[in-house]
């Protein structure tokens, strides 16, 4: 039999028992659930889903269509077979559009399961197991086959279909916005809007208007009324990136939206209600910020209902080759490069590097190599010095304790100064020249970094 494991749902006990007996005779393992649920943990291990088309209210049917749509997102290509007790052409057409694979009429539990259903299950060829190719390593735009990232995939599958608030944490460059998009796509709000807001990139005096909108005349330049991002996200999802950068005043207003799902526009007194799911993200330690009085404790607990932590790239190094080849294919499609493959020594060097800028840093490097490369293979000597150094250290299992001092000695002050200059330049490169972000990467205050740049005459340093 083609299908080895099926999920049977939404059947009455009599229908389910008849179906179970017929499938077990054909060697198909079967699991019963009461209703379609995209968050069900066993969904990814099933070959097919068999369910009964609901014949009740329009609201129940709409809920069924939403569940089918989300299940096909959670498991792309998952076959869903439906039975119905009569031919309702309108509902059948809508169900097929939502993702149902095929239908068979089954009028009574006393009748045997329809031959069309049994034949379809016998002829069906299951998909390969996860890990069998590039598509199995891709989850809604996120690439990875390591155990750490697959745990994230499983968590997204479980929480996506809920309405709970989610807090995504992780270092810069780990792909927090990609995770938010995956959560939105696997939710029942997938047909609604996804509205992103970078709270750290918008000045404080403008962020309130961006989030909640403003009335005409609320401030200088407000010549018309304008709806905010929360209102735009009604029926969908709003993504609050860098939520830790939000001012105490806005934290209070955000807390009210989380508690009451309502707010007023800037300069207005009319209460506006919205139904938007909040997904927040930060690269900061919010618990530490709460302890230091920089972030409201009650807001933190309201945001952190379901935490999703993204591992840094250095903790999922087995994904580096997969990501590198994916980025190369992308630049090939843009006709940017003759680059086709990576020599084993170069790939070893890339895997050995600690990637402080995470996946974003890796993508930027591959793009640079793709544009500058003149041959189809990327070799070790093509990589910047820091990668060759990482490869050499990894090959010899060296650390700082193995550094040799030449017979003539060294100037330690000059040596350390040179290392500091390289780290500052690297931080500026990773941050795109944004000194605030570069200072964060180095664990410095912005003023301290600016002083060092002036002292070292690095203000106009060329970034490598």
Short mmCIF file of C-alpha atoms in Angstrom, two decimals:
data_model
loop_
_atom_site.label_atom_id
_atom_site.label_comp_id
_atom_site.label_asym_id
_atom_site.label_seq_id
_atom_site.Cartn_x
_atom_site.Cartn_y
_atom_site.Cartn_z
CA UNK A 1 0.00 0.00 0.00
CA UNK A 2 1.35 3.45 -0.91
CA UNK A 3 0.30 5.26 2.27
CA UNK A 4 1.98 3.71 5.31
CA UNK A 5 0.70 6.17 7.92
CA UNK A 6 -2.48 8.23 7.79
CA UNK A 7 -4.23 10.68 10.08
CA UNK A 8 -7.99 10.19 10.24
CA UNK A 9 -10.01 13.08 11.62
CA UNK A 10 -13.44 14.67 11.83
CA UNK A 11 -15.28 11.34 11.43
CA UNK A 12 -18.02 10.02 13.68
CA UNK A 13 -16.93 6.95 15.71
CA UNK A 14 -18.83 4.57 13.41
CA UNK A 15 -17.24 5.95 10.22
CA UNK A 16 -13.78 6.06 11.84
CA UNK A 17 -14.06 2.43 12.99
CA UNK A 18 -15.08 1.24 9.51
CA UNK A 19 -12.22 3.16 7.92
CA UNK A 20 -9.73 1.95 10.50
CA UNK A 21 -10.59 -1.69 9.83
CA UNK A 22 -10.27 -1.32 6.05
CA UNK A 23 -6.91 0.47 6.25
CA UNK A 24 -5.39 -1.88 8.80
CA UNK A 25 -6.22 -4.82 6.54
CA UNK A 26 -4.07 -3.11 3.91
CA UNK A 27 -1.12 -2.53 6.25
CA UNK A 28 -1.71 1.21 6.83
CA UNK A 29 -0.95 2.57 10.28
CA UNK A 30 -3.72 4.94 11.32
CA UNK A 31 -4.11 7.57 14.01
CA UNK A 32 -7.44 9.14 14.96
CA UNK A 33 -7.85 12.77 15.99
CA UNK A 34 -11.08 14.63 16.71
CA UNK A 35 -10.56 17.53 14.32
CA UNK A 36 -8.18 19.10 11.84
CA UNK A 37 -5.42 20.80 13.80
CA UNK A 38 -2.34 22.23 12.03
CA UNK A 39 -0.52 22.38 15.37
CA UNK A 40 -0.80 18.64 15.94
CA UNK A 41 2.70 17.31 16.71
CA UNK A 42 2.40 14.15 14.59
CA UNK A 43 1.45 15.97 11.38
CA UNK A 44 4.96 16.03 9.91
CA UNK A 45 5.30 12.24 10.20
CA UNK A 46 2.13 11.39 8.26
CA UNK A 47 1.88 10.34 4.60
CA UNK A 48 -1.69 11.60 4.22
CA UNK A 49 -4.72 13.03 5.99
CA UNK A 50 -8.23 11.59 5.56
CA UNK A 51 -11.13 13.66 6.84
CA UNK A 52 -14.86 14.14 6.47
CA UNK A 53 -16.13 17.28 4.76
CA UNK A 54 -18.18 19.19 7.36
CA UNK A 55 -21.85 19.51 6.49
CA UNK A 56 -22.85 21.88 9.30
CA UNK A 57 -22.78 25.64 9.60
CA UNK A 58 -20.98 28.02 7.26
CA UNK A 59 -18.73 29.10 10.15
CA UNK A 60 -17.66 25.50 10.74
CA UNK A 61 -16.93 25.05 7.06
CA UNK A 62 -14.85 28.24 6.99
CA UNK A 63 -12.86 26.98 9.94
CA UNK A 64 -12.29 23.72 8.05
CA UNK A 65 -10.99 25.61 4.99
CA UNK A 66 -8.60 27.66 7.13
CA UNK A 67 -7.23 24.50 8.75
CA UNK A 68 -6.68 22.83 5.36
CA UNK A 69 -4.87 25.91 4.10
CA UNK A 70 -2.57 26.07 7.13
CA UNK A 71 -1.88 22.31 7.09
CA UNK A 72 -0.70 22.53 3.50
CA UNK A 73 1.67 25.31 4.55
CA UNK A 74 2.98 23.39 7.56
CA UNK A 75 3.50 20.31 5.37
CA UNK A 76 3.93 21.45 1.79
CA UNK A 77 2.59 18.79 -0.58
CA UNK A 78 0.71 16.89 2.15
CA UNK A 79 -2.17 14.93 0.52
CA UNK A 80 -5.57 15.56 2.09
CA UNK A 81 -8.44 13.26 1.06
CA UNK A 82 -12.04 14.07 1.97
CA UNK A 83 -15.24 12.07 2.04
CA UNK A 84 -18.72 13.59 1.84
CA UNK A 85 -22.23 12.17 2.13
CA UNK A 86 -23.46 13.96 -0.99
CA UNK A 87 -22.29 16.14 -3.85
CA UNK A 88 -22.21 19.77 -2.73
CA UNK A 89 -20.38 21.24 -5.73
CA UNK A 90 -19.92 24.67 -4.16
CA UNK A 91 -18.24 23.35 -1.02
CA UNK A 92 -16.16 20.82 -2.92
CA UNK A 93 -14.76 23.54 -5.21
CA UNK A 94 -13.89 25.74 -2.24
CA UNK A 95 -12.21 22.82 -0.45
CA UNK A 96 -10.10 21.96 -3.51
CA UNK A 97 -9.00 25.60 -3.77
CA UNK A 98 -7.99 25.49 -0.09
CA UNK A 99 -5.81 22.43 -0.71
CA UNK A 100 -7.91 19.23 -0.55
CA UNK A 101 -6.42 16.69 -2.98
CA UNK A 102 -9.50 14.59 -3.87
CA UNK A 103 -13.03 13.56 -2.82
CA UNK A 104 -15.14 10.41 -2.58
CA UNK A 105 -18.82 10.02 -1.63
CA UNK A 106 -19.42 7.89 1.48
CA UNK A 107 -23.08 7.98 2.49
CA UNK A 108 -23.32 5.69 5.50
CA UNK A 109 -21.07 4.08 8.10
CA UNK A 110 -22.66 0.71 7.33
CA UNK A 111 -21.28 0.95 3.79
CA UNK A 112 -17.64 -0.04 3.19
CA UNK A 113 -15.16 2.79 2.59
CA UNK A 114 -15.43 4.00 -1.03
CA UNK A 115 -13.20 2.13 -3.53
CA UNK A 116 -11.99 5.49 -4.87
CA UNK A 117 -10.48 6.33 -1.48
CA UNK A 118 -8.83 2.94 -1.03
CA UNK A 119 -7.46 2.96 -4.57
CA UNK A 120 -6.06 6.46 -4.15
CA UNK A 121 -4.28 5.45 -0.95
CA UNK A 122 -2.84 2.31 -2.55
CA UNK A 123 -1.52 4.15 -5.61
CA UNK A 124 -0.08 7.08 -3.69
CA UNK A 125 3.75 7.35 -3.57
CA UNK A 126 4.91 8.85 -0.28
CA UNK A 127 7.47 11.64 -0.24
CA UNK A 128 11.06 10.96 0.81
CA UNK A 129 12.04 11.29 4.44
CA UNK A 130 13.21 14.66 5.70
CA UNK A 131 16.81 15.36 4.84
CA UNK A 132 16.61 13.71 1.43
CA UNK A 133 17.15 16.87 -0.59
CA UNK A 134 17.18 20.68 -0.66
CA UNK A 135 13.42 21.06 -0.22
CA UNK A 136 13.45 18.94 2.94
CA UNK A 137 16.06 21.33 4.36
CA UNK A 138 13.92 24.41 3.69
CA UNK A 139 11.16 25.54 6.03
CA UNK A 140 9.27 28.60 4.74
CA UNK A 141 12.42 30.31 3.52
CA UNK A 142 14.62 29.18 6.44
CA UNK A 143 17.41 26.75 5.56
CA UNK A 144 18.88 24.18 7.91
CA UNK A 145 19.27 20.51 8.68
CA UNK A 146 21.03 20.74 12.05
CA UNK A 147 19.21 19.46 15.12
CA UNK A 148 19.19 22.95 16.70
CA UNK A 149 17.42 24.63 13.80
CA UNK A 150 15.02 21.71 13.31
CA UNK A 151 13.87 22.18 16.90
CA UNK A 152 12.99 25.75 15.88
CA UNK A 153 11.07 24.42 12.84
CA UNK A 154 9.08 22.05 15.07
CA UNK A 155 8.30 24.84 17.53
CA UNK A 156 7.07 27.12 14.74
CA UNK A 157 4.80 24.34 13.47
CA UNK A 158 3.27 23.99 16.92
CA UNK A 159 2.84 27.66 17.83
CA UNK A 160 2.07 29.10 14.40
CA UNK A 161 -1.56 28.00 14.47
CA UNK A 162 -2.15 29.55 17.91
CA UNK A 163 -3.02 33.19 18.57
CA UNK A 164 -0.54 33.63 21.44
CA UNK A 165 2.01 36.44 21.53
CA UNK A 166 5.52 35.30 20.62
CA UNK A 167 8.93 36.71 21.56
CA UNK A 168 11.79 35.79 19.22
CA UNK A 169 15.28 36.16 20.69
CA UNK A 170 18.69 35.71 19.15
CA UNK A 171 21.77 37.54 18.02
CA UNK A 172 21.69 39.97 15.10
CA UNK A 173 21.74 38.26 11.74
CA UNK A 174 20.17 34.97 12.86
CA UNK A 175 16.98 35.50 10.83
CA UNK A 176 14.36 36.65 13.32
CA UNK A 177 12.20 38.28 10.63
CA UNK A 178 12.28 35.06 8.58
CA UNK A 179 10.99 33.20 11.63
CA UNK A 180 8.20 35.74 12.06
CA UNK A 181 7.20 35.26 8.41
CA UNK A 182 7.16 31.48 8.91
CA UNK A 183 4.96 31.90 12.00
CA UNK A 184 2.57 34.12 10.06
CA UNK A 185 2.40 31.72 7.11
CA UNK A 186 1.59 28.77 9.36
CA UNK A 187 -1.09 30.67 11.26
CA UNK A 188 -4.80 31.01 10.60
CA UNK A 189 -4.00 34.64 9.83
CA UNK A 190 -1.91 33.72 6.79
CA UNK A 191 -4.41 35.38 4.46
CA UNK A 192 -4.15 38.62 6.46
CA UNK A 193 -1.38 41.22 6.40
CA UNK A 194 2.05 40.90 7.99
CA UNK A 195 3.21 44.37 9.05
CA UNK A 196 6.86 44.73 10.17
CA UNK A 197 8.07 47.63 12.34
CA UNK A 198 11.72 48.19 13.28
CA UNK A 199 11.37 49.95 16.63
CA UNK A 200 15.09 50.73 16.74
CA UNK A 201 15.22 52.44 13.35
CA UNK A 202 12.38 54.96 13.88
CA UNK A 203 12.96 58.03 16.08
CA UNK A 204 11.05 57.92 19.36
CA UNK A 205 8.94 60.97 18.53
CA UNK A 206 7.73 59.32 15.29
CA UNK A 207 7.36 55.72 16.48
CA UNK A 208 4.14 56.34 18.39
CA UNK A 209 2.51 57.76 15.26
CA UNK A 210 3.88 54.87 13.16
CA UNK A 211 2.42 52.29 15.53
CA UNK A 212 -0.91 53.87 16.46
CA UNK A 213 -1.55 56.50 13.78
CA UNK A 214 -2.46 60.16 14.29
CA UNK A 215 -5.33 62.57 13.75
CA UNK A 216 -5.17 65.61 11.54
CA UNK A 217 -3.49 68.50 13.36
CA UNK A 218 -2.01 66.27 16.08
CA UNK A 219 1.42 67.81 15.48
CA UNK A 220 3.18 70.05 12.99
CA UNK A 221 2.99 68.46 9.56
CA UNK A 222 0.00 66.24 10.36
CA UNK A 223 -2.14 67.61 7.54
CA UNK A 224 -4.30 64.49 7.31
CA UNK A 225 -5.34 61.65 9.60
CA UNK A 226 -3.31 58.47 9.22
CA UNK A 227 -3.83 54.92 10.46
CA UNK A 228 -0.94 53.23 12.24
CA UNK A 229 0.74 49.88 11.78
CA UNK A 230 -1.47 48.17 14.39
CA UNK A 231 -4.56 49.14 12.44
CA UNK A 232 -2.94 48.01 9.18
CA UNK A 233 -2.25 44.62 10.81
CA UNK A 234 -5.90 44.09 11.84
CA UNK A 235 -6.74 40.47 11.07
CA UNK A 236 -3.08 39.64 10.58
CA UNK A 237 0.28 39.88 12.36
CA UNK A 238 2.42 42.81 13.46
CA UNK A 239 6.16 42.20 13.86
CA UNK A 240 7.85 44.47 16.42
CA UNK A 241 11.57 44.10 15.73
CA UNK A 242 14.06 45.48 18.28
CA UNK A 243 11.21 45.91 20.77
CA UNK A 244 13.80 46.50 23.51
CA UNK A 245 14.50 49.94 21.98
CA UNK A 246 10.96 51.16 22.72
CA UNK A 247 10.71 54.10 25.15
CA UNK A 248 8.99 53.67 28.57
CA UNK A 249 6.06 55.80 27.35
CA UNK A 250 5.42 53.55 24.37
CA UNK A 251 5.91 50.44 26.48
CA UNK A 252 2.88 51.51 28.52
CA UNK A 253 0.79 51.98 25.39
CA UNK A 254 1.92 48.65 23.96
CA UNK A 255 0.99 46.94 27.22
CA UNK A 256 -2.55 48.26 26.89
CA UNK A 257 -2.83 46.91 23.34
CA UNK A 258 -1.70 43.50 24.58
CA UNK A 259 -4.18 43.56 27.45
CA UNK A 260 -7.20 45.23 25.86
CA UNK A 261 -6.59 45.09 22.06
CA UNK A 262 -7.36 48.81 21.87
CA UNK A 263 -5.64 52.20 21.66
CA UNK A 264 -6.14 55.82 20.62
CA UNK A 265 -4.36 57.59 17.78
CA UNK A 266 -1.96 60.42 18.58
CA UNK A 267 -4.10 63.53 19.07
CA UNK A 268 -7.33 61.54 19.14
CA UNK A 269 -9.77 60.38 21.81
CA UNK A 270 -11.64 57.69 19.88
CA UNK A 271 -10.84 54.16 21.06
CA UNK A 272 -9.86 51.85 18.19
CA UNK A 273 -10.08 48.08 18.62
CA UNK A 274 -7.87 45.76 16.60
CA UNK A 275 -7.38 42.03 16.23
CA UNK A 276 -3.69 41.70 15.40
CA UNK A 277 -1.27 39.07 16.64
CA UNK A 278 1.95 40.49 18.09
CA UNK A 279 5.28 38.85 17.35
CA UNK A 280 8.18 40.74 18.96
CA UNK A 281 11.92 40.25 18.54
CA UNK A 282 15.08 41.41 20.26
CA UNK A 283 18.81 40.70 20.31
CA UNK A 284 19.04 41.97 23.90
CA UNK A 285 18.69 40.09 27.18
CA UNK A 286 15.27 41.42 28.21
CA UNK A 287 15.45 39.81 31.65
CA UNK A 288 18.63 41.78 32.27
CA UNK A 289 16.96 44.94 30.94
CA UNK A 290 14.05 44.35 33.33
CA UNK A 291 16.44 43.93 36.27
CA UNK A 292 18.19 47.18 35.29
CA UNK A 293 14.87 49.05 35.03
CA UNK A 294 15.19 49.60 31.27
CA UNK A 295 12.16 47.48 30.31
CA UNK A 296 8.81 47.01 32.03
CA UNK A 297 8.51 43.69 33.82
CA UNK A 298 4.77 43.35 33.13
CA UNK A 299 5.31 44.03 29.43
CA UNK A 300 8.11 41.47 29.29
CA UNK A 301 5.85 38.73 30.65
CA UNK A 302 3.05 39.76 28.28
CA UNK A 303 5.40 39.49 25.30
CA UNK A 304 7.19 36.33 26.41
CA UNK A 305 4.14 34.04 26.33
CA UNK A 306 5.84 31.73 23.83
CA UNK A 307 9.61 32.23 23.57
CA UNK A 308 11.38 31.21 20.36
CA UNK A 309 15.18 31.37 20.57
CA UNK A 310 17.26 31.33 17.38
CA UNK A 311 20.69 29.67 17.72
CA UNK A 312 23.72 31.57 16.39
CA UNK A 313 25.39 30.17 13.29
CA UNK A 314 28.43 29.00 15.30
CA UNK A 315 26.08 26.54 17.07
CA UNK A 316 24.77 25.10 13.78
CA UNK A 317 27.95 24.90 11.71
CA UNK A 318 26.73 21.85 9.82
CA UNK A 319 24.29 24.23 8.10
CA UNK A 320 27.11 26.40 6.69
CA UNK A 321 27.64 24.36 3.45
CA UNK A 322 23.88 24.24 2.85
CA UNK A 323 23.60 28.02 3.25
CA UNK A 324 26.68 28.74 1.13
CA UNK A 325 25.41 26.70 -1.83
CA UNK A 326 21.95 28.25 -1.50
CA UNK A 327 23.41 31.76 -1.66
CA UNK A 328 25.59 30.81 -4.64
CA UNK A 329 22.53 29.52 -6.52
CA UNK A 330 20.71 32.76 -5.77
CA UNK A 331 23.50 34.88 -7.25
CA UNK A 332 23.76 32.56 -10.24
CA UNK A 333 20.08 33.24 -10.95
CA UNK A 334 20.85 36.95 -10.95
CA UNK A 335 23.73 36.35 -13.41
CA UNK A 336 26.10 37.99 -10.98
CA UNK A 337 28.80 35.37 -10.93
CA UNK A 338 30.72 32.57 -12.63
CA UNK A 339 30.98 30.97 -9.16
CA UNK A 340 29.53 27.46 -9.09
CA UNK A 341 31.15 25.56 -6.23
CA UNK A 342 33.45 25.80 -3.20
CA UNK A 343 36.70 23.90 -2.70
CA UNK A 344 36.76 21.62 0.34
CA UNK A 345 39.55 23.64 2.02
CA UNK A 346 37.57 26.86 1.60
CA UNK A 347 34.42 25.23 2.97
CA UNK A 348 36.38 23.94 5.97
CA UNK A 349 37.60 27.49 6.62
CA UNK A 350 34.04 28.85 6.40
CA UNK A 351 32.80 26.19 8.83
CA UNK A 352 35.65 26.94 11.26
CA UNK A 353 34.92 30.67 11.39
CA UNK A 354 32.85 31.81 14.44
CA UNK A 355 30.49 34.06 12.41
CA UNK A 356 29.81 36.91 14.85
CA UNK A 357 27.44 38.40 12.27
CA UNK A 358 25.66 35.05 11.81
CA UNK A 359 23.76 34.17 8.61
CA UNK A 360 23.67 37.79 7.45
CA UNK A 361 27.47 37.96 7.57
CA UNK A 362 27.75 34.68 5.64
CA UNK A 363 25.34 35.93 2.96
CA UNK A 364 27.26 39.20 2.58
CA UNK A 365 30.55 37.30 2.22
CA UNK A 366 29.18 34.94 -0.45
CA UNK A 367 27.76 37.90 -2.39
CA UNK A 368 31.15 39.65 -2.28
CA UNK A 369 32.96 36.50 -3.39
CA UNK A 370 30.39 35.95 -6.14
CA UNK A 371 30.83 39.46 -7.52
CA UNK A 372 34.63 39.57 -7.26
CA UNK A 373 35.30 35.95 -8.23
CA UNK A 374 36.64 35.22 -11.70
CA UNK A 375 36.52 31.42 -11.66
CA UNK A 376 33.85 28.80 -11.01
CA UNK A 377 35.40 27.48 -7.78
CA UNK A 378 35.93 29.43 -4.58
CA UNK A 379 39.30 28.51 -3.08
CA UNK A 380 40.90 29.08 0.28
CA UNK A 381 43.24 31.79 -1.07
CA UNK A 382 40.21 33.74 -2.35
CA UNK A 383 38.87 34.25 1.19
CA UNK A 384 39.81 37.22 3.40
CA UNK A 385 42.69 36.69 5.83
CA UNK A 386 40.49 36.22 8.89
CA UNK A 387 38.97 33.07 7.34
CA UNK A 388 42.35 31.62 6.40
CA UNK A 389 43.51 32.29 9.97
CA UNK A 390 40.46 30.49 11.37
CA UNK A 391 41.18 27.53 9.10
CA UNK A 392 44.82 27.40 10.17
CA UNK A 393 43.87 27.58 13.85
CA UNK A 394 41.26 24.85 13.40
CA UNK A 395 43.64 22.59 11.47
CA UNK A 396 46.36 22.85 14.10
CA UNK A 397 43.95 22.93 17.06
CA UNK A 398 45.64 26.11 18.23
CA UNK A 399 44.46 28.81 20.59
CA UNK A 400 46.14 31.90 22.04
CA UNK A 401 48.25 29.76 24.36
CA UNK A 402 50.11 28.38 21.32
CA UNK A 403 51.25 31.76 19.98
CA UNK A 404 55.02 31.92 19.53
CA UNK A 405 57.17 34.93 20.38
CA UNK A 406 60.05 35.39 17.91
CA UNK A 407 63.65 35.42 19.15
CA UNK A 408 63.89 39.16 18.61
CA UNK A 409 60.74 39.69 20.69
CA UNK A 410 57.59 41.71 19.91
CA UNK A 411 56.15 45.10 20.73
CA UNK A 412 53.11 43.96 22.74
CA UNK A 413 51.50 47.41 22.73
CA UNK A 414 51.80 47.67 18.95
CA UNK A 415 50.57 44.08 18.52
CA UNK A 416 47.46 44.65 20.68
CA UNK A 417 46.81 48.00 19.01
CA UNK A 418 46.82 46.32 15.61
CA UNK A 419 44.35 43.67 16.81
CA UNK A 420 42.07 46.39 18.25
CA UNK A 421 42.14 48.27 14.95
CA UNK A 422 41.16 45.13 13.05
CA UNK A 423 38.28 44.39 15.42
CA UNK A 424 36.98 47.97 15.16
CA UNK A 425 37.13 47.87 11.37
CA UNK A 426 35.40 44.48 11.39
CA UNK A 427 32.62 45.76 13.63
CA UNK A 428 32.10 48.77 11.36
CA UNK A 429 31.96 46.47 8.35
CA UNK A 430 29.38 44.21 9.97
CA UNK A 431 27.26 47.17 11.03
CA UNK A 432 27.41 48.89 7.65
CA UNK A 433 29.22 51.83 9.24
CA UNK A 434 26.52 52.44 11.87
CA UNK A 435 28.51 53.37 14.97
CA UNK A 436 25.75 52.55 17.47
CA UNK A 437 25.58 48.96 16.22
CA UNK A 438 29.38 48.67 15.92
CA UNK A 439 29.74 49.81 19.53
CA UNK A 440 27.21 47.15 20.62
CA UNK A 441 29.19 44.44 18.81
CA UNK A 442 32.34 45.54 20.64
CA UNK A 443 30.67 45.97 24.02
CA UNK A 444 31.52 49.68 24.07
CA UNK A 445 29.61 52.91 24.57
CA UNK A 446 29.15 54.84 21.33
CA UNK A 447 31.15 57.77 22.71
CA UNK A 448 34.05 55.44 23.58
CA UNK A 449 34.07 54.04 20.04
CA UNK A 450 33.99 57.53 18.52
CA UNK A 451 36.92 58.57 20.70
CA UNK A 452 38.92 55.51 19.60
CA UNK A 453 38.16 56.21 15.93
CA UNK A 454 39.46 59.77 16.29
CA UNK A 455 42.50 58.74 18.30
CA UNK A 456 43.45 56.00 15.84
CA UNK A 457 42.56 58.11 12.78
CA UNK A 458 40.13 55.39 11.69
CA UNK A 459 37.15 57.68 11.09
CA UNK A 460 37.48 57.36 7.34
CA UNK A 461 39.04 53.90 7.36
CA UNK A 462 38.28 51.87 4.29
CA UNK A 463 36.15 48.89 5.24
CA UNK A 464 37.26 45.54 3.92
#
